[in-house]
PDB file of C-alpha atoms in Angstrom:
ATOM      1  CA  MET A1381     -21.053 -13.666  -9.376  1.00  0.00           C
ATOM      2  CA  LYS A1382     -21.386 -12.162  -5.918  1.00  0.00           C
ATOM      3  CA  THR A1383     -21.548  -8.360  -5.857  1.00  0.00           C
ATOM      4  CA  GLU A1384     -18.586  -8.017  -3.546  1.00  0.00           C
ATOM      5  CA  TRP A1385     -16.470 -10.180  -5.835  1.00  0.00           C
ATOM      6  CA  LEU A1386     -17.410  -7.953  -8.785  1.00  0.00           C
ATOM      7  CA  ASN A1387     -16.620  -4.841  -6.737  1.00  0.00           C
ATOM      8  CA  ALA A1388     -13.258  -6.348  -5.870  1.00  0.00           C
ATOM      9  CA  ILE A1389     -12.587  -6.946  -9.560  1.00  0.00           C
ATOM     10  CA  TYR A1390     -13.672  -3.412 -10.585  1.00  0.00           C
ATOM     11  CA  GLY A1391     -11.723  -1.784  -7.766  1.00  0.00           C
ATOM     12  CA  GLY A1392      -8.692  -3.921  -8.548  1.00  0.00           C
ATOM     13  CA  ALA A1393      -8.953  -2.875 -12.180  1.00  0.00           C
ATOM     14  CA  LEU A1394      -8.816   0.799 -11.158  1.00  0.00           C
ATOM     15  CA  ILE A1395      -5.738   0.032  -9.041  1.00  0.00           C
ATOM     16  CA  GLY A1396      -4.114  -1.721 -12.011  1.00  0.00           C
ATOM     17  CA  ILE A1397      -4.967   1.203 -14.303  1.00  0.00           C
ATOM     18  CA  SER A1398      -3.573   3.648 -11.751  1.00  0.00           C
ATOM     19  CA  ALA A1399      -0.281   1.704 -11.528  1.00  0.00           C
ATOM     20  CA  SER A1400      -0.129   1.657 -15.338  1.00  0.00           C
ATOM     21  CA  LEU A1401      -0.704   5.404 -15.624  1.00  0.00           C
ATOM     22  CA  MET A1402       1.990   6.116 -13.026  1.00  0.00           C
ATOM     23  CA  LEU A1403       4.449   4.111 -15.119  1.00  0.00           C
ATOM     24  CA  LEU A1404       3.309   5.669 -18.395  1.00  0.00           C
ATOM     25  CA  PHE A1405       3.343   9.277 -17.125  1.00  0.00           C
ATOM     26  CA  VAL A1406       6.421   9.438 -14.902  1.00  0.00           C
ATOM     27  CA  GLY A1407       8.077   6.001 -15.164  1.00  0.00           C
ATOM     28  CA  ARG A1408       7.636   5.076 -11.518  1.00  0.00           C
ATOM     29  CA  VAL A1409       6.028   2.270  -9.524  1.00  0.00           C
ATOM     30  CA  VAL A1410       3.161   3.046  -7.152  1.00  0.00           C
ATOM     31  CA  GLY A1411       4.844   2.117  -3.890  1.00  0.00           C
ATOM     32  CA  ILE A1412       2.889   3.959  -1.262  1.00  0.00           C
ATOM     33  CA  SER A1413       5.117   3.227   1.746  1.00  0.00           C
ATOM     34  CA  GLY A1414       8.124   4.366  -0.300  1.00  0.00           C
ATOM     35  CA  ILE A1415       6.328   7.503  -1.452  1.00  0.00           C
ATOM     36  CA  ILE A1416       5.601   8.429   2.175  1.00  0.00           C
ATOM     37  CA  TYR A1417       9.085   7.507   3.432  1.00  0.00           C
ATOM     38  CA  GLY A1418      10.654   9.680   0.731  1.00  0.00           C
ATOM     39  CA  LEU A1419       8.952  12.687   2.327  1.00  0.00           C
ATOM     40  CA  LEU A1420      10.654  11.953   5.637  1.00  0.00           C
ATOM     41  CA  ASN A1421      14.098  12.252   4.101  1.00  0.00           C
ATOM     42  CA  GLN A1422      15.913  15.369   2.974  1.00  0.00           C
ATOM     43  CA  ASN A1423      14.808  15.946  -0.534  1.00  0.00           C
ATOM     44  CA  THR A1424      14.801  18.379  -3.373  1.00  0.00           C
ATOM     45  CA  LYS A1425      11.612  20.415  -3.638  1.00  0.00           C
ATOM     46  CA  ASN A1426      10.681  18.643  -6.876  1.00  0.00           C
ATOM     47  CA  ASP A1427      11.022  15.204  -5.347  1.00  0.00           C
ATOM     48  CA  SER A1428       8.758  16.153  -2.451  1.00  0.00           C
ATOM     49  CA  LEU A1429       6.173  17.739  -4.730  1.00  0.00           C
ATOM     50  CA  TRP A1430       5.275  14.648  -6.757  1.00  0.00           C
ATOM     51  CA  ARG A1431       5.054  12.612  -3.552  1.00  0.00           C
ATOM     52  CA  LEU A1432       2.719  15.169  -1.970  1.00  0.00           C
ATOM     53  CA  SER A1433       0.658  15.281  -5.174  1.00  0.00           C
ATOM     54  CA  PHE A1434       0.135  11.525  -5.065  1.00  0.00           C
ATOM     55  CA  ILE A1435      -0.788  11.535  -1.369  1.00  0.00           C
ATOM     56  CA  SER A1436      -3.213  14.433  -1.965  1.00  0.00           C
ATOM     57  CA  GLY A1437      -4.802  12.341  -4.714  1.00  0.00           C
ATOM     58  CA  LEU A1438      -5.225   9.425  -2.292  1.00  0.00           C
ATOM     59  CA  PHE A1439      -6.871  11.794   0.200  1.00  0.00           C
ATOM     60  CA  VAL A1440      -9.152  13.589  -2.281  1.00  0.00           C
ATOM     61  CA  GLY A1441     -10.180  10.177  -3.645  1.00  0.00           C
ATOM     62  CA  GLY A1442     -11.180   9.343  -0.076  1.00  0.00           C
ATOM     63  CA  LEU A1443     -13.245  12.541   0.133  1.00  0.00           C
ATOM     64  CA  ILE A1444     -15.083  11.588  -3.060  1.00  0.00           C
ATOM     65  CA  LEU A1445     -15.725   8.058  -1.769  1.00  0.00           C
ATOM     66  CA  SER A1446     -17.090   9.187   1.589  1.00  0.00           C
ATOM     67  CA  SER A1447     -19.301  11.814  -0.065  1.00  0.00           C
ATOM     68  CA  GLN A1448     -20.802   9.111  -2.321  1.00  0.00           C
ATOM     69  CA  ASN A1449     -21.272   6.482   0.359  1.00  0.00           C
ATOM     70  CA  PRO A1450     -19.820   6.446   3.888  1.00  0.00           C
ATOM     71  CA  ALA A1451     -20.047   2.622   3.800  1.00  0.00           C
ATOM     72  CA  PHE A1452     -16.867   2.563   1.705  1.00  0.00           C
ATOM     73  CA  PHE A1453     -15.153   2.936   5.079  1.00  0.00           C
ATOM     74  CA  SER A1454     -15.513   1.102   8.361  1.00  0.00           C
ATOM     75  CA  ALA A1455     -13.988   1.205  11.810  1.00  0.00           C
ATOM     76  CA  ALA A1456     -10.910  -0.822  12.694  1.00  0.00           C
ATOM     77  CA  MET A1457     -11.475  -4.200  14.340  1.00  0.00           C
ATOM     78  CA  SER A1458      -8.982  -3.983  17.160  1.00  0.00           C
ATOM     79  CA  ASN A1459     -10.108  -3.473  20.733  1.00  0.00           C
ATOM     80  CA  GLY A1460      -8.982  -0.034  21.886  1.00  0.00           C
ATOM     81  CA  GLN A1461      -6.316   2.369  20.616  1.00  0.00           C
ATOM     82  CA  TRP A1462      -3.158   0.493  21.626  1.00  0.00           C
ATOM     83  CA  PRO A1463      -3.398  -2.202  18.937  1.00  0.00           C
ATOM     84  CA  LEU A1464      -3.772   0.556  16.313  1.00  0.00           C
ATOM     85  CA  ILE A1465      -0.668   2.325  17.578  1.00  0.00           C
ATOM     86  CA  VAL A1466       1.357  -0.905  17.635  1.00  0.00           C
ATOM     87  CA  ALA A1467       0.019  -1.856  14.188  1.00  0.00           C
ATOM     88  CA  GLY A1468       0.994   1.532  12.773  1.00  0.00           C
ATOM     89  CA  LEU A1469       4.520   1.230  14.180  1.00  0.00           C
ATOM     90  CA  LEU A1470       4.864  -2.299  12.737  1.00  0.00           C
ATOM     91  CA  VAL A1471       3.545  -1.255   9.330  1.00  0.00           C
ATOM     92  CA  GLY A1472       5.743   1.869   9.191  1.00  0.00           C
ATOM     93  CA  PHE A1473       8.931   0.154  10.339  1.00  0.00           C
ATOM     94  CA  GLY A1474       8.255  -3.076   8.457  1.00  0.00           C
ATOM     95  CA  THR A1475       7.440  -1.545   5.087  1.00  0.00           C
ATOM     96  CA  VAL A1476      10.609   0.556   5.075  1.00  0.00           C
ATOM     97  CA  LEU A1477      12.823  -2.331   6.228  1.00  0.00           C
ATOM     98  CA  GLY A1478      11.110  -4.601   3.682  1.00  0.00           C
ATOM     99  CA  SER A1479      11.241  -1.933   0.921  1.00  0.00           C
ATOM    100  CA  GLY A1480       7.537  -2.002   0.143  1.00  0.00           C
ATOM    101  CA  CYS A1481       3.936  -2.731   0.990  1.00  0.00           C
ATOM    102  CA  THR A1482       0.822  -4.120  -0.675  1.00  0.00           C
ATOM    103  CA  SER A1483       1.012  -1.622  -3.541  1.00  0.00           C
ATOM    104  CA  GLY A1484       4.737  -1.590  -4.334  1.00  0.00           C
ATOM    105  CA  HIS A1485       5.444  -5.296  -3.819  1.00  0.00           C
ATOM    106  CA  GLY A1486       1.955  -6.815  -4.077  1.00  0.00           C
ATOM    107  CA  VAL A1487       0.665  -5.036  -7.180  1.00  0.00           C
ATOM    108  CA  CYS A1488       3.607  -3.439  -9.032  1.00  0.00           C
ATOM    109  CA  GLY A1489       6.396  -5.843  -8.092  1.00  0.00           C
ATOM    110  CA  VAL A1490       4.389  -9.006  -8.687  1.00  0.00           C
ATOM    111  CA  SER A1491       3.232  -7.606 -12.054  1.00  0.00           C
ATOM    112  CA  ARG A1492       6.883  -7.002 -12.951  1.00  0.00           C
ATOM    113  CA  LEU A1493       7.566 -10.613 -11.871  1.00  0.00           C
ATOM    114  CA  SER A1494      10.231  -9.367  -9.467  1.00  0.00           C
ATOM    115  CA  PRO A1495      11.394 -12.317  -7.308  1.00  0.00           C
ATOM    116  CA  ARG A1496      11.999  -9.889  -4.444  1.00  0.00           C
ATOM    117  CA  SER A1497       8.414  -8.670  -4.532  1.00  0.00           C
ATOM    118  CA  LEU A1498       6.955 -12.167  -4.946  1.00  0.00           C
ATOM    119  CA  PHE A1499       8.904 -13.237  -1.856  1.00  0.00           C
ATOM    120  CA  ALA A1500       7.877 -10.168   0.114  1.00  0.00           C
ATOM    121  CA  THR A1501       4.197 -10.559  -0.837  1.00  0.00           C
ATOM    122  CA  LEU A1502       4.110 -14.239   0.131  1.00  0.00           C
ATOM    123  CA  THR A1503       5.757 -13.313   3.428  1.00  0.00           C
ATOM    124  CA  PHE A1504       3.401 -10.520   4.468  1.00  0.00           C
ATOM    125  CA  VAL A1505       0.275 -12.404   3.417  1.00  0.00           C
ATOM    126  CA  ALA A1506       1.395 -15.604   5.202  1.00  0.00           C
ATOM    127  CA  VAL A1507       2.414 -13.736   8.365  1.00  0.00           C
ATOM    128  CA  GLY A1508      -0.817 -11.726   8.188  1.00  0.00           C
ATOM    129  CA  ILE A1509      -2.843 -14.959   8.106  1.00  0.00           C
ATOM    130  CA  VAL A1510      -1.037 -16.409  11.118  1.00  0.00           C
ATOM    131  CA  ALA A1511      -1.209 -13.074  12.938  1.00  0.00           C
ATOM    132  CA  VAL A1512      -4.984 -12.752  12.491  1.00  0.00           C
ATOM    133  CA  LYS A1513      -5.462 -16.304  13.781  1.00  0.00           C
ATOM    134  CA  LEU A1514      -3.326 -15.480  16.813  1.00  0.00           C
ATOM    135  CA  PHE A1515      -4.858 -12.047  17.522  1.00  0.00           C
ATOM    136  CA  LYS A1516      -8.363 -13.518  17.339  1.00  0.00           C
ATOM    137  CA  LEU A1517      -7.347 -16.320  19.676  1.00  0.00           C
ATOM    138  CA  ILE A1518      -6.111 -13.917  22.335  1.00  0.00           C
ATOM    139  CA  GLY A1519      -8.957 -11.487  21.644  1.00  0.00           C
ATOM    140  CA  ILE A1520      -7.038  -8.381  20.481  1.00  0.00           C
ATOM    141  CA  VAL A1521      -8.908  -8.503  17.177  1.00  0.00           C
ATOM    142  CA  GLN A1522     -12.647  -9.147  17.124  1.00  0.00           C
TER     143      GLN A1522
ATOM    144  CA  MET B1161       3.353  21.189 -12.650  1.00  0.00           C
ATOM    145  CA  LYS B1162       1.849  18.991 -15.382  1.00  0.00           C
ATOM    146  CA  ASN B1163       3.628  15.963 -13.923  1.00  0.00           C
ATOM    147  CA  ASN B1164       2.366  16.634 -10.428  1.00  0.00           C
ATOM    148  CA  LEU B1165      -1.190  17.087 -11.640  1.00  0.00           C
ATOM    149  CA  ALA B1166      -0.953  13.760 -13.483  1.00  0.00           C
ATOM    150  CA  VAL B1167       0.411  12.048 -10.359  1.00  0.00           C
ATOM    151  CA  PHE B1168      -2.409  13.606  -8.322  1.00  0.00           C
ATOM    152  CA  PHE B1169      -4.980  11.958 -10.612  1.00  0.00           C
ATOM    153  CA  VAL B1170      -3.091   8.666 -10.468  1.00  0.00           C
ATOM    154  CA  GLY B1171      -3.437   8.817  -6.664  1.00  0.00           C
ATOM    155  CA  LEU B1172      -7.101   9.726  -6.937  1.00  0.00           C
ATOM    156  CA  ILE B1173      -7.866   6.745  -9.211  1.00  0.00           C
ATOM    157  CA  PHE B1174      -5.889   4.496  -6.881  1.00  0.00           C
ATOM    158  CA  ALA B1175      -7.996   5.667  -3.923  1.00  0.00           C
ATOM    159  CA  LEU B1176     -11.262   5.052  -5.791  1.00  0.00           C
ATOM    160  CA  GLY B1177     -10.014   1.535  -6.563  1.00  0.00           C
ATOM    161  CA  LEU B1178      -9.205   0.947  -2.908  1.00  0.00           C
ATOM    162  CA  GLY B1179     -12.642   2.129  -1.801  1.00  0.00           C
ATOM    163  CA  ILE B1180     -14.665   0.250  -4.419  1.00  0.00           C
ATOM    164  CA  SER B1181     -12.744  -2.980  -3.867  1.00  0.00           C
ATOM    165  CA  GLY B1182     -13.227  -2.953  -0.079  1.00  0.00           C
ATOM    166  CA  MET B1183      -9.600  -2.331   0.923  1.00  0.00           C
ATOM    167  CA  THR B1184     -10.614   0.687   3.015  1.00  0.00           C
ATOM    168  CA  ARG B1185     -12.721  -1.538   5.292  1.00  0.00           C
ATOM    169  CA  PRO B1186     -10.450  -3.136   7.902  1.00  0.00           C
ATOM    170  CA  GLU B1187     -13.018  -5.838   8.690  1.00  0.00           C
ATOM    171  CA  LYS B1188     -12.831  -7.025   5.071  1.00  0.00           C
ATOM    172  CA  VAL B1189      -9.032  -7.083   5.116  1.00  0.00           C
ATOM    173  CA  ILE B1190      -9.041  -9.074   8.333  1.00  0.00           C
ATOM    174  CA  GLY B1191     -11.741 -11.347   6.895  1.00  0.00           C
ATOM    175  CA  PHE B1192      -9.449 -11.973   3.926  1.00  0.00           C
ATOM    176  CA  LEU B1193      -6.537 -12.889   6.201  1.00  0.00           C
ATOM    177  CA  ASP B1194      -8.771 -15.029   8.447  1.00  0.00           C
ATOM    178  CA  VAL B1195      -8.213 -18.152   6.342  1.00  0.00           C
ATOM    179  CA  PHE B1196      -8.577 -20.483   9.347  1.00  0.00           C
ATOM    180  CA  GLY B1197     -11.757 -18.779  10.532  1.00  0.00           C
ATOM    181  CA  ASN B1198     -14.566 -17.028   8.726  1.00  0.00           C
ATOM    182  CA  TRP B1199     -12.673 -16.549   5.464  1.00  0.00           C
ATOM    183  CA  ASP B1200     -13.791 -13.847   3.015  1.00  0.00           C
ATOM    184  CA  PRO B1201     -11.853 -14.547  -0.195  1.00  0.00           C
ATOM    185  CA  SER B1202     -13.209 -11.550  -2.152  1.00  0.00           C
ATOM    186  CA  LEU B1203     -10.098  -9.388  -1.735  1.00  0.00           C
ATOM    187  CA  MET B1204      -8.147 -12.006  -3.676  1.00  0.00           C
ATOM    188  CA  PHE B1205      -9.883 -10.617  -6.759  1.00  0.00           C
ATOM    189  CA  VAL B1206      -8.448  -7.157  -6.044  1.00  0.00           C
ATOM    190  CA  MET B1207      -4.907  -8.429  -6.402  1.00  0.00           C
ATOM    191  CA  GLY B1208      -5.988 -10.708  -9.235  1.00  0.00           C
ATOM    192  CA  SER B1209      -7.486  -8.044 -11.465  1.00  0.00           C
ATOM    193  CA  SER B1210      -4.930  -5.322 -10.666  1.00  0.00           C
ATOM    194  CA  ILE B1211      -2.023  -7.683 -11.374  1.00  0.00           C
ATOM    195  CA  LEU B1212      -3.619  -9.050 -14.545  1.00  0.00           C
ATOM    196  CA  ILE B1213      -3.996  -5.539 -15.954  1.00  0.00           C
ATOM    197  CA  HIS B1214      -0.562  -4.319 -14.913  1.00  0.00           C
ATOM    198  CA  LEU B1215       1.172  -7.529 -15.970  1.00  0.00           C
ATOM    199  CA  ILE B1216       0.103  -6.767 -19.532  1.00  0.00           C
ATOM    200  CA  SER B1217       0.291  -2.945 -19.513  1.00  0.00           C
ATOM    201  CA  TYR B1218       3.746  -2.970 -17.909  1.00  0.00           C
ATOM    202  CA  ARG B1219       5.222  -4.810 -20.865  1.00  0.00           C
ATOM    203  CA  ILE B1220       3.531  -2.589 -23.424  1.00  0.00           C
ATOM    204  CA  ILE B1221       4.471   0.666 -21.671  1.00  0.00           C
ATOM    205  CA  LEU B1222       8.129  -0.320 -21.233  1.00  0.00           C
ATOM    206  CA  LYS B1223       8.494  -0.644 -25.011  1.00  0.00           C
ATOM    207  CA  ARG B1224       8.534   3.146 -25.095  1.00  0.00           C
ATOM    208  CA  GLN B1225      11.853   5.018 -25.109  1.00  0.00           C
ATOM    209  CA  SER B1226      10.807   7.054 -22.078  1.00  0.00           C
ATOM    210  CA  PRO B1227       7.728   7.875 -19.988  1.00  0.00           C
ATOM    211  CA  LEU B1228       5.282  10.450 -21.400  1.00  0.00           C
ATOM    212  CA  LEU B1229       6.138  13.302 -19.026  1.00  0.00           C
ATOM    213  CA  THR B1230       9.693  12.587 -17.855  1.00  0.00           C
ATOM    214  CA  SER B1231      12.889  11.593 -19.613  1.00  0.00           C
ATOM    215  CA  THR B1232      13.898   8.425 -17.743  1.00  0.00           C
ATOM    216  CA  TRP B1233      12.425   5.315 -16.181  1.00  0.00           C
ATOM    217  CA  ASN B1234      12.752   5.289 -12.433  1.00  0.00           C
ATOM    218  CA  LEU B1235      12.180   1.673 -11.410  1.00  0.00           C
ATOM    219  CA  PRO B1236      13.512  -0.380  -8.469  1.00  0.00           C
ATOM    220  CA  GLN B1237      16.752  -2.149  -9.437  1.00  0.00           C
ATOM    221  CA  ASN B1238      17.534  -4.191  -6.333  1.00  0.00           C
ATOM    222  CA  LYS B1239      17.314  -7.918  -7.096  1.00  0.00           C
ATOM    223  CA  ASN B1240      18.611  -9.407  -3.837  1.00  0.00           C
ATOM    224  CA  ILE B1241      16.371 -11.289  -1.458  1.00  0.00           C
ATOM    225  CA  THR B1242      17.772 -10.040   1.834  1.00  0.00           C
ATOM    226  CA  SER B1243      16.974 -10.848   5.432  1.00  0.00           C
ATOM    227  CA  SER B1244      15.733  -7.241   5.745  1.00  0.00           C
ATOM    228  CA  LEU B1245      13.206  -7.891   2.983  1.00  0.00           C
ATOM    229  CA  ILE B1246      11.849 -10.952   4.780  1.00  0.00           C
ATOM    230  CA  ALA B1247      11.954  -9.510   8.308  1.00  0.00           C
ATOM    231  CA  GLY B1248      10.405  -6.221   7.192  1.00  0.00           C
ATOM    232  CA  SER B1249       7.633  -7.950   5.260  1.00  0.00           C
ATOM    233  CA  ALA B1250       6.923 -10.180   8.271  1.00  0.00           C
ATOM    234  CA  LEU B1251       6.629  -7.159  10.599  1.00  0.00           C
ATOM    235  CA  PHE B1252       4.395  -5.455   8.047  1.00  0.00           C
ATOM    236  CA  GLY B1253       2.198  -8.581   7.812  1.00  0.00           C
ATOM    237  CA  MET B1254       1.781  -8.571  11.579  1.00  0.00           C
ATOM    238  CA  GLY B1255       0.718  -4.922  11.644  1.00  0.00           C
ATOM    239  CA  TRP B1256      -1.574  -5.433   8.648  1.00  0.00           C
ATOM    240  CA  GLY B1257      -3.349  -8.279  10.432  1.00  0.00           C
ATOM    241  CA  LEU B1258      -3.612  -6.310  13.650  1.00  0.00           C
ATOM    242  CA  ALA B1259      -5.275  -3.183  12.254  1.00  0.00           C
ATOM    243  CA  GLY B1260      -6.516  -4.225   8.814  1.00  0.00           C
ATOM    244  CA  TYR B1261      -4.810  -1.173   7.339  1.00  0.00           C
ATOM    245  CA  CYS B1262      -1.923  -1.030   4.906  1.00  0.00           C
ATOM    246  CA  PRO B1263      -0.356   2.347   3.981  1.00  0.00           C
ATOM    247  CA  GLY B1264      -2.573   3.334   0.997  1.00  0.00           C
ATOM    248  CA  PRO B1265      -5.986   2.650   2.529  1.00  0.00           C
ATOM    249  CA  SER B1266      -4.918   4.315   5.790  1.00  0.00           C
ATOM    250  CA  ILE B1267      -4.177   7.602   3.962  1.00  0.00           C
ATOM    251  CA  THR B1268      -7.427   7.403   1.979  1.00  0.00           C
ATOM    252  CA  SER B1269      -9.348   6.693   5.208  1.00  0.00           C
ATOM    253  CA  LEU B1270      -8.034   9.958   6.688  1.00  0.00           C
ATOM    254  CA  ALA B1271     -10.737  11.566   4.519  1.00  0.00           C
ATOM    255  CA  THR B1272     -13.380  10.226   6.936  1.00  0.00           C
ATOM    256  CA  PHE B1273     -11.917  12.568   9.610  1.00  0.00           C
ATOM    257  CA  GLN B1274     -12.230   9.729  12.112  1.00  0.00           C
ATOM    258  CA  PHE B1275      -9.793   9.213  14.963  1.00  0.00           C
ATOM    259  CA  GLN B1276      -8.718   5.643  14.137  1.00  0.00           C
ATOM    260  CA  PRO B1277      -7.055   6.142  10.734  1.00  0.00           C
ATOM    261  CA  LEU B1278      -5.353   9.263  12.101  1.00  0.00           C
ATOM    262  CA  ILE B1279      -3.858   7.317  15.015  1.00  0.00           C
ATOM    263  CA  PHE B1280      -2.738   4.607  12.630  1.00  0.00           C
ATOM    264  CA  VAL B1281      -1.129   7.015  10.138  1.00  0.00           C
ATOM    265  CA  LEU B1282       0.693   8.972  12.859  1.00  0.00           C
ATOM    266  CA  SER B1283       2.026   5.701  14.313  1.00  0.00           C
ATOM    267  CA  MET B1284       3.032   4.502  10.849  1.00  0.00           C
ATOM    268  CA  ILE B1285       5.035   7.685  10.264  1.00  0.00           C
ATOM    269  CA  SER B1286       6.609   7.240  13.718  1.00  0.00           C
ATOM    270  CA  GLY B1287       7.552   3.675  12.749  1.00  0.00           C
ATOM    271  CA  MET B1288       9.231   4.995   9.612  1.00  0.00           C
ATOM    272  CA  LEU B1289      11.112   7.649  11.575  1.00  0.00           C
ATOM    273  CA  LEU B1290      12.161   4.976  14.082  1.00  0.00           C
ATOM    274  CA  PHE B1291      13.564   2.968  11.191  1.00  0.00           C
ATOM    275  CA  LYS B1292      15.424   6.002   9.875  1.00  0.00           C
ATOM    276  CA  TRP B1293      16.988   6.580  13.287  1.00  0.00           C
ATOM    277  CA  ILE B1294      18.005   2.946  13.892  1.00  0.00           C
ATOM    278  CA  ASP B1295      19.321   2.707  10.331  1.00  0.00           C
ATOM    279  CA  LYS B1296      21.897   5.388  11.181  1.00  0.00           C
ATOM    280  CA  PHE B1297      23.572   2.938  13.568  1.00  0.00           C
ATOM    281  CA  ILE B1298      22.900  -0.438  11.993  1.00  0.00           C
ATOM    282  CA  LYS B1299      22.887   0.408   8.252  1.00  0.00           C
ATOM    283  CA  PHE B1300      20.414  -2.273   7.167  1.00  0.00           C
ATOM    284  CA  LYS B1301      21.191  -3.989   3.877  1.00  0.00           C
ATOM    285  CA  ARG B1302      17.796  -3.645   2.257  1.00  0.00           C
TER     286      ARG B1302
END
């Protein structure tokens, strides 16, 4: 099999293991947009602490990756800063309105066979496909 | 303390999975969504293997009385497919296709100390705050 397919399978396995450990340890789903949004609301100290711990883990994992091989990361494909700002606003607003993102709906929700998450995942993948076609056509995305 | 440390490592493993699978490279994400163009299907295996693992582990773990470190399960209960779910997921899909970042990989990419992920994450948080503000008036049924 192609190396990048194998990498996708190995990386996906780590993501699946991570979601399983989250459930086993603290009984929660790994919903990253929800974890971030929870920090923006008034919370007890304890509730904020586990969220910050998870986000720190995501960041330190990034430090390990970039120290091993900077090619784990690449630059965004949009032309200029404005598309990134608009994209961030859409992702932030959309994931809270839609109660989840790729992790919460796409990995955890689909694994739980939640109809809500299946519907959400189909929607954001389908819209993403159409959006990329459109953005490439008008040249916002390379 | 023990719980937060565990959640930190869950986040760290998640980040390694994102990096190894290619999710932290926007050009790969956009290649995956570019079904009508130069399609790169490899990221399908990320969802495939993570869901396969969690589909099985989820059922085994939930046979326990409680999680290992806390006393109760804390899982999403909402079962309704609402217009907010669809609209939010559609907006998220648009933003995902525009930047190639979803929430998790954007946080992990902050570890590169580059400008682009930082702009994206700040905009994403602004999008979430915008939602919070509008929600005060409209009270979305999520």
